[in-house]
Amino acid sequence: METISPPVPVPGAESTASLATLLGRWARVLGDEVALTHVDYRDSADGRAVALTWRELDERVGTVAARLSGIAAPGDRAAVLAGQSVDYVVAFLGAIRAGLIAVPLFAPGLPGHAGRLAAALADCAPSVALTTTADIDAVHAFLDGSAVRPDVVAVDALAPAEPRDWPAPDADATAYLQYTSGSTRTPAGVVLTHRNVLANARQACTAYGAESRTTSTVSWLPLFHDMGLILGIGAPMVGGLASVLMDPLAFLERPSRWLRALSASPGAISAAPNFAYAYCASRVSEAEKSYLELSRVVSLINGSEPVLPATIAKFQDAFAGCGLRPEVHRSSYGLAEATVLVAVSDAGKPARQVTFDRDRLAAGFAVPAAAGSTLVSCGRPAGQRVRIVDPGTGEPVAPGEVGEIRVSGPNVGRGYWGRTASSATFGLPPLDPETGEGWLATGDLGVVFEGELYVTGRLKDLVVVDGRNHYPQDIEQTAEEHAGVRPHSAAAFAIATDDGEAAVVVLERAKDSSVAVAELAAAVRAAVSAGHGLGLHDVVVLPPGEVPRTSSGKISRARCRKSYLDGALTGRRLG
C-alpha cells in the first residue's frame, strides 16, 4: 500500500522553520489566551493549575534563548533535565529558538532510568543542561558522577530578557534528538529536523481534527516520550492549540484526574497506551464518573501494538454513560524514527476489527476466520507512504501477506545521532524520484488488508519454536485470561537453550488472588499449550508491579528477557 494525504494547511507554513517560530506567530495572534496549563498534584489532591498565555510563553522562551545564546553555539546540544511542567516546555522551546539541538530527557531520580539517562547524556554530549530550581541539586549531583560536564541553567530562575528578533533556522537543521527506550541497546537518538517535526505535527493535526480555539490537547504522557512531545508541544505549536499537561504519576495515582481534565477541556484530543484505557475502566469509581462529561472529546488515540479489542470495549462500556462516543477512539501506529505518527484509523467511526486465522497469520498470511487473532486496524497513512516488504529482500510482498512495515514521508528522521549504522534503517531504496525520500525500515510486522494497515508484531519479538512463529501478544492474551493473572502484566519472549529456541512467560499475580503459584503457572502452561500448541519453557510469577515496563507504562518484553537471562527476576519470583 502506498498512500499520500494532503498536509494540514497552517497559516504561513511555507516559510515557517521551527516550533519556536510558530510560537511567536501565535503569541501575536492569540496573545493573552491560555496556551499551556500544567495541573500539579504533588502538593494538592485536587491539583494546582499553573498556566501561561501565548504571550507569556513566548516571552519566557525568549528569555531562555537569550541566556543560551551567551553560553552555547548553534548546533550544540541542550539536554532538558526537568520534571513534567510548564518549565519543561519553556526549556525545550528556548533551546530550539536559540538554534541549539534540544534533547528532551528527564530529571534524575526517575525510578529505573538512571542508566538510560547516563547513556543518553554520554551519547549526545550536551554543552548545557536545562532544568528547574526544584531539580537543580539533583542534576548537579548526577552530573558529578558523569563524564559529561555541561553548564546547568535553571530556566525558572532567569531574569526577563529584552525582546529581540530571532532568525528562523534552516528547515533541514536538526531540531531535537528523540531518544529511544534503550531497552535492548544503548539509547539511540533519532535525528529529527525542523521539517520532520512540523510535517508530523501537521499530519497529526489533520488526522485528529485539531482546530485553533476549538480543540485542545490533554496529556499525561511524559514530554520526553515521542507521542507525549508531539501531543503536548508539537501539535499545539503548529495548530495554535491550548495544551493541558499532568505528570504520569498523577495519572497512575488516580486515573480519574485524566478524565476530569478531558471533561474540563472542550474539544479534547488525547492519547494513551492500551493499558491506560483498561486501567481507567477498572479503577474509576461510579462516584468519580458522576463528575465526568466526555461528550465533547474529539479524539482518544490508542497507539499500542497491539490495540486490544477487549480494552476498547471495556473502556467504552465504562464511560458511555458519561457521554463518550465510540467513534472518538482512534487506533494509531507510529514510532520515534518517523517523529511519531504514521497511520491512524478513520475519523467518525470505530476502528475496524478483523479476526484472522491464527496459524495462517503466524505463517505470514492474513486470512479472515470465525476464530483466531482479532486485530484492530490502524487505518491509513497520515500524509506519508507505507508499504509491506519482505524484511530480507526489501521487495514488496503480495496483497494479504505479512511483512515488515516500511515508511516514507517528510516526517521520517535523518538517522541516529553519530551512528553509521543508520544506513541500514533510514533512506532505503527505492528513492522517490520527486522528493528523493527513501524508506524507513521500522522493524515492525504488519499486513494491509482491504486497504487498511494491521500491525501484527515486531520482528525482534517474534517467538519461533520448532520452526513455528508465534506472536507474543497472542500468548500474553491467553495467559491473562486466567483470573489469577493481573491484567496487562504478561510478557512472552524467546530464549536460546541447548535444545533450541524456547518460550518463557513472565507475569504478575493478581492482587487479590488466592490461587497458589504452582497452580497458576500450571494453568497458564495448559492454556498456552491448548491455544497455541506451544510448550512453555518457564512461567515466572511475580508480585504486582514487578514486571519491567517502559517509561510510558507499557510492558517491556526486551527488559523482561534481559532481566530473566541475567537472573534479576529470581529474587522477586513467587513460589
Coordinates of C-alpha atoms in Angstrom, one line a residue:
M1 CA 0.0 0.0 0.0
E2 CA 1.3 3.4 -0.9
T3 CA -0.8 6.4 0.0
I4 CA -0.2 10.2 0.1
S5 CA -2.5 12.5 2.0
P6 CA -2.5 16.3 1.8
P7 CA -0.8 18.2 4.6
V8 CA -2.9 20.3 7.0
P9 CA -3.0 24.0 5.9
V10 CA -1.3 26.2 8.5
P11 CA -1.1 30.0 8.0
G12 CA 2.4 30.8 6.9
A13 CA 3.5 27.2 6.9
E14 CA 5.6 27.5 3.8
S15 CA 8.0 30.0 5.4
T16 CA 7.9 28.6 8.9
A17 CA 11.0 26.8 10.0
S18 CA 10.5 25.8 13.7
L19 CA 8.1 25.3 16.6
A20 CA 9.6 28.4 18.2
T21 CA 8.9 30.5 15.1
L22 CA 5.3 29.4 15.2
L23 CA 5.1 30.2 18.9
G24 CA 6.0 33.8 18.1
R25 CA 3.3 33.9 15.5
W26 CA 0.6 32.5 17.7
A27 CA 1.7 34.9 20.5
R28 CA 0.9 37.8 18.2
V29 CA -2.5 36.2 17.1
L30 CA -3.7 34.7 20.4
G31 CA -1.9 37.0 22.9
D32 CA -3.5 36.7 26.3
E33 CA -5.4 33.4 25.6
V34 CA -4.1 30.5 27.7
A35 CA -1.6 28.4 25.8
L36 CA -0.3 26.0 28.3
T37 CA -1.6 24.6 31.7
H38 CA 0.1 22.1 34.0
V39 CA -2.1 20.6 36.7
D40 CA 0.3 19.9 39.6
Y41 CA -0.9 17.2 42.0
R42 CA 2.3 17.0 44.1
D43 CA 1.0 19.2 46.9
S44 CA -2.7 19.2 46.3
A45 CA -5.1 16.3 45.9
D46 CA -7.3 18.4 43.7
G47 CA -4.4 19.8 41.6
R48 CA -2.9 23.2 41.3
A49 CA -3.1 24.7 37.8
V50 CA 0.0 26.6 36.6
A51 CA -0.8 28.4 33.3
L52 CA 0.9 30.6 30.7
T53 CA -0.7 32.6 28.0
W54 CA 0.7 32.6 24.5
R55 CA 2.4 35.9 25.1
E56 CA 3.9 34.8 28.5
L57 CA 5.1 31.5 27.0
D58 CA 6.8 33.4 24.1
E59 CA 8.5 35.8 26.5
R60 CA 9.8 33.1 28.7
V61 CA 11.1 31.1 25.7
G62 CA 12.8 34.2 24.5
T63 CA 14.5 34.7 27.9
V64 CA 15.9 31.1 27.9
A65 CA 17.1 31.6 24.3
A66 CA 18.9 34.8 25.2
R67 CA 20.7 33.0 28.1
L68 CA 21.6 30.1 25.8
S69 CA 23.0 32.4 23.1
G70 CA 25.6 33.6 25.6
I71 CA 26.9 30.2 26.7
A72 CA 26.4 27.9 23.7
A73 CA 26.7 27.9 19.9
P74 CA 24.1 26.9 17.3
G75 CA 24.2 23.1 16.8
D76 CA 25.3 22.5 20.4
R77 CA 23.1 20.0 22.3
A78 CA 20.8 21.3 25.2
A79 CA 19.6 18.5 27.4
V80 CA 16.3 19.1 29.2
L81 CA 16.6 17.5 32.6
A82 CA 13.3 18.5 34.3
G83 CA 10.1 17.1 35.6
Q84 CA 6.8 17.5 33.7
S85 CA 5.8 21.2 34.0
V86 CA 5.4 24.4 32.0
D87 CA 9.2 24.9 32.6
Y88 CA 9.9 21.8 30.6
V89 CA 8.1 23.3 27.6
V90 CA 9.9 26.6 28.1
A91 CA 13.3 24.9 28.2
F92 CA 12.6 22.8 25.1
L93 CA 11.3 25.7 23.0
G94 CA 14.0 28.0 24.3
A95 CA 16.7 25.6 23.1
I96 CA 15.1 25.5 19.7
R97 CA 14.7 29.3 19.4
A98 CA 18.4 29.7 20.2
G99 CA 19.4 27.4 17.4
L100 CA 20.6 24.6 19.7
I101 CA 19.6 20.9 19.3
A102 CA 17.2 20.1 22.1
V103 CA 17.5 16.8 23.8
P104 CA 14.2 16.0 25.7
L105 CA 15.2 13.8 28.6
F106 CA 14.1 13.8 32.3
A107 CA 15.2 14.8 35.8
P108 CA 17.5 12.4 37.7
G109 CA 15.5 10.2 40.1
L110 CA 13.0 8.7 37.6
P111 CA 12.9 5.2 39.0
G112 CA 14.8 2.6 37.0
H113 CA 16.1 5.0 34.4
A114 CA 19.4 6.3 35.7
G115 CA 21.3 4.1 33.3
R116 CA 19.3 5.3 30.3
L117 CA 19.9 8.9 31.3
A118 CA 23.6 8.5 31.7
A119 CA 23.9 6.7 28.4
A120 CA 21.8 9.4 26.5
L121 CA 24.0 12.2 28.0
A122 CA 27.2 10.4 27.1
D123 CA 25.9 9.9 23.6
C124 CA 24.7 13.4 22.8
A125 CA 27.4 15.3 24.9
P126 CA 25.4 18.4 25.7
S127 CA 27.1 21.7 26.3
V128 CA 24.2 22.8 28.5
A129 CA 21.6 21.2 30.7
L130 CA 18.3 22.9 31.2
T131 CA 16.4 22.3 34.5
T132 CA 14.5 24.0 37.2
T133 CA 15.3 25.2 40.7
A134 CA 13.5 22.2 42.1
D135 CA 15.7 19.8 40.2
I136 CA 19.0 21.6 40.0
D137 CA 20.6 20.0 43.0
A138 CA 19.7 16.5 41.8
V139 CA 21.1 17.4 38.3
H140 CA 24.4 18.7 39.7
A141 CA 24.7 15.5 41.9
F142 CA 24.0 13.3 38.9
L143 CA 26.5 15.1 36.6
D144 CA 29.2 15.0 39.3
G145 CA 29.4 11.2 38.7
S146 CA 29.4 11.6 34.9
A147 CA 32.0 12.3 32.3
V148 CA 29.6 14.9 30.8
R149 CA 30.1 18.5 32.3
P150 CA 27.6 20.8 30.7
D151 CA 26.6 24.2 32.0
V152 CA 23.5 23.9 34.1
V153 CA 20.7 26.5 33.8
A154 CA 17.5 26.7 35.9
V155 CA 15.0 28.2 33.4
D156 CA 12.6 29.3 36.1
A157 CA 15.3 31.5 37.8
L158 CA 16.2 33.7 34.9
A159 CA 15.6 37.5 34.8
P160 CA 13.4 38.5 31.9
A161 CA 15.4 39.4 28.8
E162 CA 14.7 42.2 26.4
P163 CA 12.7 41.1 23.3
R164 CA 14.7 40.5 20.2
D165 CA 14.2 39.1 16.7
W166 CA 15.4 35.6 16.3
P167 CA 16.5 34.2 12.9
A168 CA 14.4 31.3 11.7
P169 CA 16.7 28.2 11.4
D170 CA 17.2 26.2 8.2
A171 CA 14.2 23.8 7.9
D172 CA 16.7 20.9 7.4
A173 CA 18.7 21.7 10.5
T174 CA 18.3 19.4 13.4
A175 CA 15.6 20.4 15.9
Y176 CA 16.0 17.7 18.5
L177 CA 17.1 14.2 19.3
Q178 CA 14.4 11.8 20.3
Y179 CA 16.0 9.1 22.3
T180 CA 14.5 5.6 22.0
S181 CA 13.7 3.5 25.1
G182 CA 17.1 1.8 25.2
S183 CA 15.5 -1.4 26.4
T184 CA 17.5 -3.6 24.1
R185 CA 20.6 -1.5 23.5
T186 CA 22.3 1.8 24.3
P187 CA 19.7 4.5 23.8
A188 CA 19.8 5.9 20.2
G189 CA 18.9 9.5 19.5
V190 CA 16.7 9.8 16.4
V191 CA 17.8 13.0 14.5
L192 CA 14.7 15.0 13.7
T193 CA 14.9 18.2 11.6
H194 CA 12.5 21.1 11.9
R195 CA 11.0 20.0 8.6
N196 CA 10.4 16.5 10.0
V197 CA 8.8 17.8 13.2
L198 CA 6.5 20.4 11.6
A199 CA 5.4 17.8 8.9
N200 CA 4.4 15.3 11.5
A201 CA 2.7 17.8 13.8
R202 CA 0.7 19.0 10.8
Q203 CA -0.2 15.4 9.9
A204 CA -1.4 14.8 13.5
C205 CA -3.5 18.0 13.5
T206 CA -5.2 16.9 10.3
A207 CA -5.7 13.3 11.4
Y208 CA -7.1 14.1 14.8
G209 CA -9.3 17.0 13.8
A210 CA -7.3 19.8 15.6
E211 CA -8.5 23.4 15.2
S212 CA -7.2 26.5 16.9
R213 CA -9.6 27.9 19.6
T214 CA -11.9 24.9 19.1
T215 CA -9.8 21.9 20.2
S216 CA -7.1 21.4 22.9
T217 CA -4.7 18.6 23.8
V218 CA -4.7 16.9 27.1
S219 CA -1.8 14.6 28.1
W220 CA -0.1 12.9 31.0
L221 CA 2.4 11.1 28.7
P222 CA 6.0 12.2 29.6
L223 CA 7.3 15.0 27.4
F224 CA 10.5 13.1 26.7
H225 CA 8.3 10.4 25.0
D226 CA 7.8 10.8 21.3
M227 CA 4.0 10.9 21.5
G228 CA 4.0 13.0 24.6
L229 CA 6.2 15.6 23.0
I230 CA 4.2 15.9 19.8
L231 CA 0.8 15.9 21.6
G232 CA 1.9 18.2 24.4
I233 CA 4.2 20.6 22.4
G234 CA 4.4 19.9 18.7
A235 CA 0.8 19.9 17.7
P236 CA -0.2 22.9 19.9
M237 CA 2.6 25.0 18.4
V238 CA 1.6 24.1 14.8
G239 CA -2.2 24.3 15.3
G240 CA -2.4 27.1 17.9
L241 CA -4.0 24.7 20.4
A242 CA -4.2 25.1 24.1
S243 CA -2.3 22.3 25.9
V244 CA -3.1 20.7 29.3
L245 CA -0.4 18.6 30.9
M246 CA -0.1 16.5 34.1
D247 CA 2.5 14.2 35.4
P248 CA 2.3 10.4 34.6
L249 CA 2.4 9.6 38.3
A250 CA -0.6 11.8 38.9
F251 CA -2.5 9.6 36.4
L252 CA -1.3 6.4 37.9
E253 CA -2.2 7.5 41.4
R254 CA -5.8 8.4 40.3
P255 CA -6.7 7.8 36.6
S256 CA -9.9 9.9 37.0
R257 CA -7.7 13.0 37.0
W258 CA -7.0 12.5 33.3
L259 CA -10.7 12.0 32.6
R260 CA -11.6 15.1 34.6
A261 CA -9.1 17.1 32.6
L262 CA -10.8 15.8 29.4
S263 CA -14.1 16.9 30.7
A264 CA -12.8 20.4 31.5
S265 CA -11.2 20.8 28.1
P266 CA -13.8 21.2 25.3
G267 CA -12.7 19.6 22.1
A268 CA -10.1 17.5 23.8
I269 CA -7.6 15.4 21.9
S270 CA -5.6 12.9 24.0
A271 CA -3.5 9.7 23.8
A272 CA -2.6 6.8 26.0
P273 CA -1.2 3.3 25.6
N274 CA -3.6 0.4 25.7
F275 CA -3.1 -0.4 29.4
A276 CA -4.2 3.1 30.5
Y277 CA -7.7 2.6 29.0
A278 CA -8.1 -0.7 30.8
Y279 CA -6.7 0.9 34.0
C280 CA -9.3 3.7 33.8
A281 CA -12.2 1.3 33.3
S282 CA -11.2 -0.8 36.3
R283 CA -10.1 2.0 38.7
V284 CA -12.5 4.9 38.2
S285 CA -15.4 4.7 40.6
E286 CA -19.1 5.3 40.0
A287 CA -18.8 8.4 42.3
E288 CA -15.9 9.7 40.2
K289 CA -17.9 9.1 37.0
S290 CA -20.6 11.5 38.2
Y291 CA -18.2 14.4 37.6
L292 CA -17.3 13.4 34.0
E293 CA -18.7 14.9 30.8
L294 CA -16.9 13.2 27.9
S295 CA -19.3 14.0 25.0
R296 CA -17.1 16.8 23.8
V297 CA -13.9 14.7 23.4
V298 CA -12.8 14.8 19.8
S299 CA -10.1 12.0 19.6
L300 CA -8.7 9.4 22.0
I301 CA -5.6 7.9 20.5
N302 CA -4.5 4.4 21.3
G303 CA -1.0 3.9 20.0
S304 CA -0.2 0.5 21.4
E305 CA 0.8 -2.6 19.5
P306 CA -1.5 -4.3 19.7
V307 CA -4.6 -2.3 20.4
L308 CA -6.8 -4.8 22.1
P309 CA -10.5 -5.0 21.1
A310 CA -11.5 -6.1 24.6
T311 CA -9.9 -3.0 26.1
I312 CA -11.6 -0.6 23.7
A313 CA -15.0 -2.3 24.6
K314 CA -14.3 -2.2 28.3
F315 CA -13.4 1.5 28.3
Q316 CA -16.4 2.4 26.1
D317 CA -18.8 0.4 28.3
A318 CA -17.4 2.0 31.4
F319 CA -17.8 5.6 30.2
A320 CA -20.6 5.6 27.7
G321 CA -22.8 6.9 30.5
C322 CA -20.5 9.9 30.7
G323 CA -21.2 10.8 27.1
L324 CA -18.2 9.1 25.5
R325 CA -18.9 8.4 21.8
P326 CA -17.5 5.2 20.3
E327 CA -16.1 7.0 17.2
V328 CA -13.7 9.1 19.2
H329 CA -11.4 6.0 19.7
R330 CA -8.6 6.4 17.2
S331 CA -6.3 3.4 16.7
S332 CA -2.8 4.6 15.6
Y333 CA 0.6 3.3 14.6
G334 CA 3.8 5.2 14.8
L335 CA 7.4 5.2 16.0
A336 CA 10.1 7.7 17.0
E337 CA 12.1 7.2 13.8
A338 CA 9.1 8.8 11.9
T339 CA 8.8 11.6 14.6
V340 CA 5.8 9.6 15.9
L341 CA 2.6 9.3 13.8
V342 CA 2.5 7.0 10.7
A343 CA -1.1 5.7 10.4
V344 CA -4.5 6.2 12.0
S345 CA -8.0 4.8 11.8
D346 CA -10.6 6.9 10.0
A347 CA -12.4 9.7 11.9
G348 CA -16.1 9.5 12.6
K349 CA -16.4 5.7 13.0
P350 CA -14.9 3.0 15.3
A351 CA -11.7 1.3 14.1
R352 CA -12.3 -1.8 12.1
Q353 CA -11.7 -5.2 13.8
V354 CA -10.9 -8.3 11.9
T355 CA -10.4 -11.9 13.2
F356 CA -7.6 -13.8 11.3
D357 CA -6.8 -17.4 11.4
R358 CA -4.0 -17.6 14.0
D359 CA -2.0 -20.4 12.3
R360 CA -2.2 -18.8 8.9
L361 CA -1.2 -15.4 10.4
A362 CA 1.8 -16.9 12.1
A363 CA 2.7 -18.4 8.7
G364 CA 2.6 -15.0 7.2
F365 CA -0.9 -14.7 5.6
A366 CA -3.9 -12.7 6.8
V367 CA -6.9 -15.0 6.3
P368 CA -10.2 -14.0 7.9
A369 CA -11.7 -16.7 10.2
A370 CA -14.5 -17.2 12.7
A371 CA -12.0 -17.6 15.5
G372 CA -8.3 -16.7 15.9
S373 CA -6.4 -13.5 16.4
T374 CA -8.5 -10.4 16.3
L375 CA -6.6 -7.3 15.2
V376 CA -7.6 -3.7 15.3
S377 CA -7.0 -1.6 12.1
C378 CA -4.5 1.3 12.3
G379 CA -6.2 2.7 9.3
R380 CA -4.3 4.6 6.6
P381 CA -1.1 6.6 6.4
A382 CA -1.3 10.2 7.6
G383 CA 0.3 12.2 4.8
Q384 CA 3.0 9.6 4.0
R385 CA 3.5 6.3 2.3
V386 CA 3.5 2.8 3.8
R387 CA 4.5 -0.4 2.1
I388 CA 4.9 -4.0 3.3
V389 CA 8.0 -5.8 2.2
D390 CA 10.0 -9.0 2.7
P391 CA 12.4 -8.0 5.5
G392 CA 15.2 -9.9 3.9
T393 CA 15.0 -8.6 0.4
G394 CA 13.1 -5.4 0.8
E395 CA 10.8 -6.4 -2.1
P396 CA 7.0 -5.7 -1.7
V397 CA 5.1 -8.8 -0.6
A398 CA 1.8 -10.0 -2.2
P399 CA -1.5 -8.5 -1.0
G400 CA -2.6 -10.0 2.3
E401 CA 0.9 -11.2 3.1
V402 CA 2.6 -10.3 6.4
G403 CA 5.9 -8.5 6.1
E404 CA 8.0 -5.6 7.5
I405 CA 6.3 -2.2 7.6
R406 CA 8.3 0.5 5.8
V407 CA 7.5 4.2 5.8
S408 CA 8.4 7.1 3.5
G409 CA 7.5 10.8 4.1
P410 CA 8.7 14.2 5.1
N411 CA 8.3 13.2 8.8
V412 CA 10.9 10.4 8.7
G413 CA 14.1 11.3 10.6
R414 CA 17.6 11.5 9.2
G415 CA 19.2 8.7 11.2
Y416 CA 20.6 8.0 14.6
W417 CA 22.9 10.6 16.2
G418 CA 26.5 9.7 15.5
R419 CA 25.8 6.2 14.2
T420 CA 26.9 5.0 10.8
A421 CA 24.5 2.0 11.2
S422 CA 21.7 4.4 10.4
S423 CA 22.1 3.5 6.7
A424 CA 20.6 0.0 7.5
T425 CA 17.4 1.7 8.7
F426 CA 16.9 5.0 7.0
G427 CA 16.8 6.1 3.4
L428 CA 16.4 2.6 1.9
P429 CA 15.7 2.2 -1.8
P430 CA 13.8 2.8 -4.0
L431 CA 14.1 6.6 -3.6
D432 CA 11.2 8.8 -4.6
P433 CA 12.2 10.5 -7.9
E434 CA 10.4 13.7 -7.0
T435 CA 11.4 14.2 -3.3
G436 CA 14.4 12.0 -3.0
E437 CA 12.9 10.3 0.1
G438 CA 13.9 6.8 0.8
W439 CA 12.2 4.2 3.1
L440 CA 12.4 3.6 6.8
A441 CA 12.7 0.0 7.9
T442 CA 10.5 0.0 11.1
G443 CA 11.3 -3.5 12.4
D444 CA 7.6 -3.9 12.8
L445 CA 5.5 -6.6 11.1
G446 CA 2.2 -5.9 9.5
V447 CA -0.3 -6.6 6.7
V448 CA -2.5 -4.5 4.5
F449 CA -6.0 -6.0 4.4
E450 CA -8.7 -4.3 2.3
G451 CA -6.8 -1.1 2.2
E452 CA -6.0 -0.7 5.9
L453 CA -2.9 -1.4 8.0
Y454 CA -2.8 -4.0 10.7
V455 CA 0.2 -4.3 12.9
T456 CA 1.0 -7.9 13.9
G457 CA 4.1 -7.6 16.0
R458 CA 7.8 -6.8 16.0
L459 CA 10.4 -8.8 14.1
K460 CA 12.7 -8.9 17.2
D461 CA 9.8 -10.0 19.4
L462 CA 8.6 -12.9 17.3
V463 CA 8.7 -16.2 19.2
V464 CA 10.0 -19.0 16.9
V465 CA 9.8 -22.5 18.4
D466 CA 10.2 -25.7 16.5
G467 CA 10.0 -23.8 13.2
R468 CA 6.7 -22.2 14.0
N469 CA 6.1 -18.5 14.5
H470 CA 4.1 -17.2 17.5
Y471 CA 3.2 -13.6 18.1
P472 CA 4.0 -12.8 21.8
Q473 CA 0.8 -10.7 22.2
D474 CA -1.3 -13.7 21.4
I475 CA 0.5 -15.8 24.1
E476 CA 0.2 -12.9 26.6
Q477 CA -3.6 -12.6 26.0
T478 CA -4.1 -16.3 26.6
A479 CA -2.1 -16.1 29.8
E480 CA -4.1 -13.1 31.0
E481 CA -7.4 -14.9 30.6
H482 CA -6.8 -16.6 33.9
A483 CA -8.4 -14.7 36.8
G484 CA -5.3 -15.1 38.9
V485 CA -3.2 -13.1 36.5
R486 CA -3.1 -9.3 36.8
P487 CA -4.5 -7.8 33.6
H488 CA -1.9 -6.3 31.2
S489 CA 1.0 -7.7 33.1
A490 CA 2.3 -10.6 30.9
A491 CA 5.3 -10.7 28.8
A492 CA 6.2 -13.5 26.4
F493 CA 9.6 -13.9 24.8
A494 CA 12.0 -16.5 23.4
I495 CA 15.4 -17.6 24.8
A496 CA 18.1 -19.8 23.5
T497 CA 18.6 -23.2 25.1
D498 CA 20.7 -26.3 24.3
D499 CA 17.6 -27.7 22.6
G500 CA 17.0 -24.5 20.5
E501 CA 14.6 -21.6 21.0
A502 CA 12.2 -21.9 23.9
A503 CA 9.3 -19.7 25.1
V504 CA 9.1 -18.0 28.5
V505 CA 6.2 -16.1 30.1
V506 CA 6.7 -13.6 32.9
L507 CA 3.5 -12.3 34.6
E508 CA 2.2 -10.7 37.8
R509 CA -0.3 -12.5 40.1
A510 CA -3.5 -10.5 40.7
K511 CA -3.5 -8.6 43.9
D512 CA -6.5 -10.4 45.5
S513 CA -5.8 -13.8 44.0
S514 CA -5.7 -16.8 46.4
V515 CA -4.5 -19.2 43.6
A516 CA -1.3 -21.0 44.5
V517 CA 1.7 -20.0 42.4
A518 CA 2.3 -23.6 41.2
E519 CA -1.4 -23.9 40.3
L520 CA -1.4 -20.6 38.4
A521 CA 1.7 -21.5 36.5
A522 CA 0.3 -24.9 35.5
A523 CA -2.9 -23.3 34.4
V524 CA -1.1 -20.8 32.2
R525 CA 1.1 -23.6 30.7
A526 CA -2.1 -25.6 29.9
A527 CA -3.9 -22.7 28.3
V528 CA -0.9 -21.8 26.1
S529 CA -0.4 -25.4 25.1
A530 CA -4.1 -25.8 24.2
G531 CA -4.5 -22.5 22.4
H532 CA -1.2 -22.3 20.6
G533 CA 0.3 -25.8 20.5
L534 CA 3.3 -24.3 22.4
G535 CA 5.0 -25.8 25.4
L536 CA 6.4 -23.1 27.7
H537 CA 10.0 -23.5 29.0
D538 CA 9.2 -21.4 32.1
V539 CA 6.4 -19.4 33.7
V540 CA 7.6 -16.7 36.1
V541 CA 5.0 -15.4 38.6
L542 CA 5.9 -12.0 40.2
P543 CA 4.1 -9.8 42.7
P544 CA 2.0 -6.9 41.3
G545 CA 4.1 -4.1 39.8
E546 CA 7.3 -6.1 39.3
V547 CA 7.2 -6.8 35.6
P548 CA 9.6 -4.3 33.8
R549 CA 7.9 -1.6 31.9
T550 CA 8.8 1.3 29.6
S551 CA 8.8 5.0 30.6
S552 CA 5.2 5.3 29.2
G553 CA 4.0 2.3 31.2
K554 CA 4.0 -0.4 28.6
I555 CA 5.3 -3.9 29.3
S556 CA 8.9 -4.1 28.0
R557 CA 9.5 -7.6 26.6
A558 CA 13.1 -6.8 25.9
R559 CA 13.8 -5.7 29.5
C560 CA 11.9 -8.8 30.8
R561 CA 14.0 -11.0 28.7
K562 CA 17.2 -9.4 29.8
S563 CA 16.2 -9.5 33.5
Y564 CA 15.3 -13.1 33.1
L565 CA 18.6 -14.1 31.5
D566 CA 20.8 -12.2 34.0
G567 CA 18.9 -13.6 37.0
A568 CA 17.4 -10.3 38.1
L569 CA 13.9 -11.8 38.4
T570 CA 15.0 -14.7 40.6
G571 CA 14.8 -12.8 43.9
R572 CA 11.3 -11.4 43.1
R573 CA 9.8 -14.6 41.9
L574 CA 6.9 -16.0 43.9
G575 CA 6.7 -19.6 44.9

